[in-house]
Coordinates of C-alpha atoms in Angstrom, one line a residue:
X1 CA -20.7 -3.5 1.2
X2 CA -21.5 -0.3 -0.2
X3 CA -24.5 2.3 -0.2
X4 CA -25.7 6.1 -1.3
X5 CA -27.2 6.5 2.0
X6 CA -25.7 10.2 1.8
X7 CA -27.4 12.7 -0.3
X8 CA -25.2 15.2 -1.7
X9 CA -26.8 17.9 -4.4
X10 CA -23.0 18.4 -6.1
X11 CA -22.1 14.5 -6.6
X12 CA -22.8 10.8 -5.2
X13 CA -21.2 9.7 -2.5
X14 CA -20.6 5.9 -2.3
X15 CA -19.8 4.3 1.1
X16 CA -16.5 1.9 0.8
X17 CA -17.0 -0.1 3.9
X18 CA -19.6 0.7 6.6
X19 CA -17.1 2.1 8.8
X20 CA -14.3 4.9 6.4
X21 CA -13.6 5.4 3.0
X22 CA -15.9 6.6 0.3
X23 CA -16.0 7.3 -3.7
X24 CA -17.1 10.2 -5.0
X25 CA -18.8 10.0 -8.3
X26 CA -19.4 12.8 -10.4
X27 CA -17.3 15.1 -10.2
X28 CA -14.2 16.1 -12.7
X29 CA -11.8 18.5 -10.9
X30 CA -10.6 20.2 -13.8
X31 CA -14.0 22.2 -13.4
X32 CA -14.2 24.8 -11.1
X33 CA -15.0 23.3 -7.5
X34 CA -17.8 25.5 -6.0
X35 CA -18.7 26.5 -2.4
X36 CA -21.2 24.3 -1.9
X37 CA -19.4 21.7 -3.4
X38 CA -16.4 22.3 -1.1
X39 CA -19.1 22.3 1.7
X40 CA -20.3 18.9 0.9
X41 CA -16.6 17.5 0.2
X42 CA -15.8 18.8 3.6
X43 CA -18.4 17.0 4.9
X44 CA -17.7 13.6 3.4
X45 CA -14.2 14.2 4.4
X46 CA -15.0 14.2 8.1
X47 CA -17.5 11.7 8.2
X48 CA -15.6 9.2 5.7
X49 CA -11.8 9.8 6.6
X50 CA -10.7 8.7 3.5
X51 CA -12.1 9.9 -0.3
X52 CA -11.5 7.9 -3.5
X53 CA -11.9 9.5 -6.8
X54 CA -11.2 8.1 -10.3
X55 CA -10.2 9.2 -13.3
X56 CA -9.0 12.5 -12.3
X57 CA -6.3 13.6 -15.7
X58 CA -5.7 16.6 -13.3
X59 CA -3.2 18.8 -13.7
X60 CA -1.1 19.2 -10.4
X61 CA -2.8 23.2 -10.5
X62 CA -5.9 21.4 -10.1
X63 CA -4.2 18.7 -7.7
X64 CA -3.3 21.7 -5.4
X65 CA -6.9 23.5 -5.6
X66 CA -8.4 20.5 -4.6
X67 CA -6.4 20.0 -1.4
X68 CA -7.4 23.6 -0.4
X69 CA -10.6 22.8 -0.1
X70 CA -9.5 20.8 2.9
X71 CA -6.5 23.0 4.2
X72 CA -3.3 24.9 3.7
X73 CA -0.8 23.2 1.8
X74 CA 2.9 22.9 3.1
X75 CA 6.1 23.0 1.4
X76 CA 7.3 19.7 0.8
X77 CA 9.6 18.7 3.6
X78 CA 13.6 17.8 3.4
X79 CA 13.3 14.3 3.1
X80 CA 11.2 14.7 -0.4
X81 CA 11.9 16.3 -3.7
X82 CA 9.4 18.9 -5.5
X83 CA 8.1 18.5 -8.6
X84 CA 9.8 21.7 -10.3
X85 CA 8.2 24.4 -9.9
X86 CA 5.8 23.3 -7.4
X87 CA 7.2 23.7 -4.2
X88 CA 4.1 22.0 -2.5
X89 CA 4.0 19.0 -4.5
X90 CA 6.2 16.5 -3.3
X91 CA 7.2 13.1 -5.9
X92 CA 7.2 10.0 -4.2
X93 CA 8.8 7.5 -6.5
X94 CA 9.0 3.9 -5.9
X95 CA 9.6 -0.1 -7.2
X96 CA 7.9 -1.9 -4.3
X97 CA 10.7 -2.3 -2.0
X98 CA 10.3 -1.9 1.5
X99 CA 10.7 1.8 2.1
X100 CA 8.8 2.2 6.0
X101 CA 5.8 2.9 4.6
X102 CA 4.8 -0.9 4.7
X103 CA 4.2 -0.4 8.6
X104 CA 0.7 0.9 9.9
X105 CA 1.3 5.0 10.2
X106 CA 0.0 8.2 10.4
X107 CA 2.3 10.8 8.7
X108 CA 5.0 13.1 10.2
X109 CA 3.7 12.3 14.0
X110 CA 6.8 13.0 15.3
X111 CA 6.8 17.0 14.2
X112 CA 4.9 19.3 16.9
X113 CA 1.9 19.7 14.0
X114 CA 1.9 16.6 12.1
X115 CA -0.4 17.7 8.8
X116 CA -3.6 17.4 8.9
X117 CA -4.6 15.8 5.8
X118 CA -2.8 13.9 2.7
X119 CA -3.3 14.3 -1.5
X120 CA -2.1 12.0 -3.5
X121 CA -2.6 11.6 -7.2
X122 CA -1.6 8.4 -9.2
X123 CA 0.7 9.1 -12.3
X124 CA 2.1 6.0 -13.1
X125 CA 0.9 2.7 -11.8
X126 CA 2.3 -1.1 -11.6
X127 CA 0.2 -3.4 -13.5
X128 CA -0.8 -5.1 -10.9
X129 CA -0.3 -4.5 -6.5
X130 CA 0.9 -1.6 -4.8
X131 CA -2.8 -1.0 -2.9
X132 CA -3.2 1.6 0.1
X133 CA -4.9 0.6 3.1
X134 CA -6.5 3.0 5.9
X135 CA -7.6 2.3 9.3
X136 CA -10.2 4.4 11.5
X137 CA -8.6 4.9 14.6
X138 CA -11.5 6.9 15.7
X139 CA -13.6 3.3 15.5
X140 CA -10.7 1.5 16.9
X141 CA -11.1 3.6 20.2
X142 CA -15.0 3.8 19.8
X143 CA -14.8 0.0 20.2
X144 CA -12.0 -0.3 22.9
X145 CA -13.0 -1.3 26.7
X146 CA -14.1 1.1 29.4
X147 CA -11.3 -0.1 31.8
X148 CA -8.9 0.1 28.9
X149 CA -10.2 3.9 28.0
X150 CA -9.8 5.0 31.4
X151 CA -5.8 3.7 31.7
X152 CA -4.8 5.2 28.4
X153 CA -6.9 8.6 28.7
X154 CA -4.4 11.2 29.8
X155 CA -1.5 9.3 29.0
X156 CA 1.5 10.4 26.4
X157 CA 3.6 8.8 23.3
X158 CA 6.9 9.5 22.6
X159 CA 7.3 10.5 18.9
X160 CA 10.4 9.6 16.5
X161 CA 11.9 9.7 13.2
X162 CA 15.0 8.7 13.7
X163 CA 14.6 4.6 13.8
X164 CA 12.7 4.3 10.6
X165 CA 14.5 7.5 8.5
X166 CA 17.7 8.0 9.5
X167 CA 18.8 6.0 6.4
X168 CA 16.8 8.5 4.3
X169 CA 18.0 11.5 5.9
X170 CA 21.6 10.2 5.6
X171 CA 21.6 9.8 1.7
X172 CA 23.8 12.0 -0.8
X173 CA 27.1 13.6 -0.7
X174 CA 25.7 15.8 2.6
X175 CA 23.6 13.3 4.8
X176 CA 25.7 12.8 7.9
X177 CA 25.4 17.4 7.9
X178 CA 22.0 16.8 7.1
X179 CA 21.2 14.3 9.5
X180 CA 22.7 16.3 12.0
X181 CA 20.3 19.3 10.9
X182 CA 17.5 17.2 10.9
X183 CA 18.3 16.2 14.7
X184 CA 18.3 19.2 16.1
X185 CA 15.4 20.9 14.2
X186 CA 13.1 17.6 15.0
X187 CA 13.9 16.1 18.4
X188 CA 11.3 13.4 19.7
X189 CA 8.2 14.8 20.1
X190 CA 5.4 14.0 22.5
X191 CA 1.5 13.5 21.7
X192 CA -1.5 12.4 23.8
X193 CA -2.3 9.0 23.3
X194 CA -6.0 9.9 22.5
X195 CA -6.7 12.2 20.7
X196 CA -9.7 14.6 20.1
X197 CA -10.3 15.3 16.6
X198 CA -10.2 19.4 16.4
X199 CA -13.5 19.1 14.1
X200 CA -15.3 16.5 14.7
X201 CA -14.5 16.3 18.6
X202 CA -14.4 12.5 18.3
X203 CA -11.7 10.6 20.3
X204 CA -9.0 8.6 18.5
X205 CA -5.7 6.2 19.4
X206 CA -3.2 8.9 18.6
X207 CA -0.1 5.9 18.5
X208 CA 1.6 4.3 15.2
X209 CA 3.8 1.8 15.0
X210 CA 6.3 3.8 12.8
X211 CA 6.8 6.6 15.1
X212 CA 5.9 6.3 18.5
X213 CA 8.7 4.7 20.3
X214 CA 7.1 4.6 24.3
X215 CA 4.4 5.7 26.3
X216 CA 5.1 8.1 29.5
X217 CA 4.1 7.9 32.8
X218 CA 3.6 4.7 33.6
X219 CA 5.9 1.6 33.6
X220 CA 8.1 0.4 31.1
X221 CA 6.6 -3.2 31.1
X222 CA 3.2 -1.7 31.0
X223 CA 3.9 1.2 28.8
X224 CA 5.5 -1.5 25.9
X225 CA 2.2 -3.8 26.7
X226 CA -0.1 -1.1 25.9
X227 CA 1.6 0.4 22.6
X228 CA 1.6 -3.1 21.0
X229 CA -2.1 -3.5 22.3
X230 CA -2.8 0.1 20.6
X231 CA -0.2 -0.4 17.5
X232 CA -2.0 -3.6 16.6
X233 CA -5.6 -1.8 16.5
X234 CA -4.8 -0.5 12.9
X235 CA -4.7 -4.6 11.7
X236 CA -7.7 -5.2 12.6
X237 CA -9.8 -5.4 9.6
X238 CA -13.2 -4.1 10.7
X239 CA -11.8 -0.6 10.9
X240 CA -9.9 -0.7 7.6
X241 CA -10.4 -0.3 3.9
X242 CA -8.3 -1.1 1.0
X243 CA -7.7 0.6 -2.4
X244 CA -6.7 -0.7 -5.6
X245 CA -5.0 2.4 -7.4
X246 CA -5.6 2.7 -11.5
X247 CA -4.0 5.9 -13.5
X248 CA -5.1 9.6 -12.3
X249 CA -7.0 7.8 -9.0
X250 CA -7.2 10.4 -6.5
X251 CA -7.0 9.9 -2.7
X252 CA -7.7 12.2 0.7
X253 CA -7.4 11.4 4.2
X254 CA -7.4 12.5 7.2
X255 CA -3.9 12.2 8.4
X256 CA -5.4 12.8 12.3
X257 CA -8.1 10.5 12.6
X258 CA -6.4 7.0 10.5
X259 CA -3.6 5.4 10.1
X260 CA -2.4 4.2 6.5
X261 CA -0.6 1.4 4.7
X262 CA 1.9 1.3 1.4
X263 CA 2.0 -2.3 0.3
X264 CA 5.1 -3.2 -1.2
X265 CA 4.5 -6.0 -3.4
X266 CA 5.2 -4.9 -6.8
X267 CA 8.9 -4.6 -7.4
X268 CA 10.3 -4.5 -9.6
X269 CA 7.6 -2.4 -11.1
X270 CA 7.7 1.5 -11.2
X271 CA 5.3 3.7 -9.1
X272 CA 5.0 7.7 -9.3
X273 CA 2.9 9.3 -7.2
X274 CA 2.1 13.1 -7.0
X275 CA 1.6 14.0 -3.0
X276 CA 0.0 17.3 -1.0
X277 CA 0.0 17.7 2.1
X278 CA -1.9 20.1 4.0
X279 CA -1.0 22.0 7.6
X280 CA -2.2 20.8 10.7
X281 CA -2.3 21.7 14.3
X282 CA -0.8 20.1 17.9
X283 CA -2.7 17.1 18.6
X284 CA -5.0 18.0 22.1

């Protein structure tokens, strides 16, 4: 299903699925983007949580401009390398093997600000597989009982890297010093498990598979019960949309409001992606 039932004066907005992700057509990002274009993009953004656009042959100047419409860039992180000379773009390089990022997540959960929003830019593709899905966990509370809203409202989640990168960390000549580093600079972090969205207010299930190891507060038994219950919300395919990447596709979503996932069924074909990511704030 898809529709314009959004009217925007600097391009067409076409709705993936009736509940996230939408294309954007019209638009060629080597131009400049103006103010009330990035008003309207900002707009989709929030309503959509997830924008496709094609046929971007951007340069990653351009790739970084248009994250800034949504955000601050960061640095890319210690578990990434840069593209040289762009200290905020991060190459994500890959031939389909399982890699973590074949699990339902949100990104970086377990740092105190996990980033707020995600760029990513196709360079080179496999012919065929390596899709992205995204799930609205804003819709998957919006549909969850009253009785099961009330028990999970105030309660926390336990936040982790260390189960699903520890093997990353530890790579190279210097990754048991580095793993070390890592430790004490990013110990387990905890996050509501709902989460209201800083812009749009809405609530979301703030708990991923990847990262969040327990729930606080309440019972082991129950605590394990209700993160599987929440962790399996992303699967559901109501809430989700999938994407079929081509050359210079261009992706962002809202890092706080879905969950994502890799598929890793193209080995032993070669992906390259070119990443952004943009500063975010303590989940509330």
């Amino acid at each position: 299903m898809s529709g314009n039932d959004q009217q925007f004066k600097t391009f067409t907005l076409e709705r993936a699925t009736p509940t996230i992700g939408a294309y954007i057509h019209g638009l060629d990002l080597r131009e400049e983007i103006t103010p009330e274009c990035r008003t309207e993009l900002r707009e989709a953004f929030l309503e959509h949580q997830v924008l496709f656009l094609r046929d971007q042959h951007i340069t990653p100047d351009d790739q970084i401009e248009f994250a800034k419409v949504f955000g601050d860039p960061q640095e890319v992180s210690a578990f990434f390398p840069s593209l040289p000379e762009y200290p905020h773009i991060e190459v994500l390089e890959s031939r389909g093997r399982a890699a973590g990022t074949d699990v339902w997540h949100s990104d970086l959960t377990w740092q105190a600000t996990p980033n707020s929003a995600t760029c990513l830019h196709a360079q080179e593709i496999p012919p065929c597989g390596g899709d992205t899905l995204w799930a609205s966990m804003t819709a998957a509370y919006d549909a969850l009982p009253e009785n099961v809203k009330s028990v999970i409202d105030g309660l926390e989640g336990v936040h982790d890297w260390e189960k699903e990168l520890t093997g990353v960390v530890r790579q190279g000549p210097d990754g048991e010093a580095r793993y070390e580093e890592t430790r004490r600079k990013y110990p387990p972090m905890t996050h509501p498990v709902v989460r209201k969205h800083p812009e749009t207010g809405r609530k979301l299930v703030y708990v991923n598979a990847l990262f969040t190891t327990r729930l606080t507060g309440i019972s082991t038994q129950l605590g394990d019960s209700l993160r599987n219950m929440l962790t399996d919300l992303a699967r559901t395919p109501e809430y989700q949309v999938r994407f079929r990447w081509e050359p210079n596709s261009l992706v962002i979503w809202d890092n706080r409001s879905t969950q994502h996932y890799a598929v890793g069924d193209y080995h032993p074909h070669y992906r390259l992606m070119h990443r952004v990511t943009l500063k975010g704030d303590r989940p509330a």
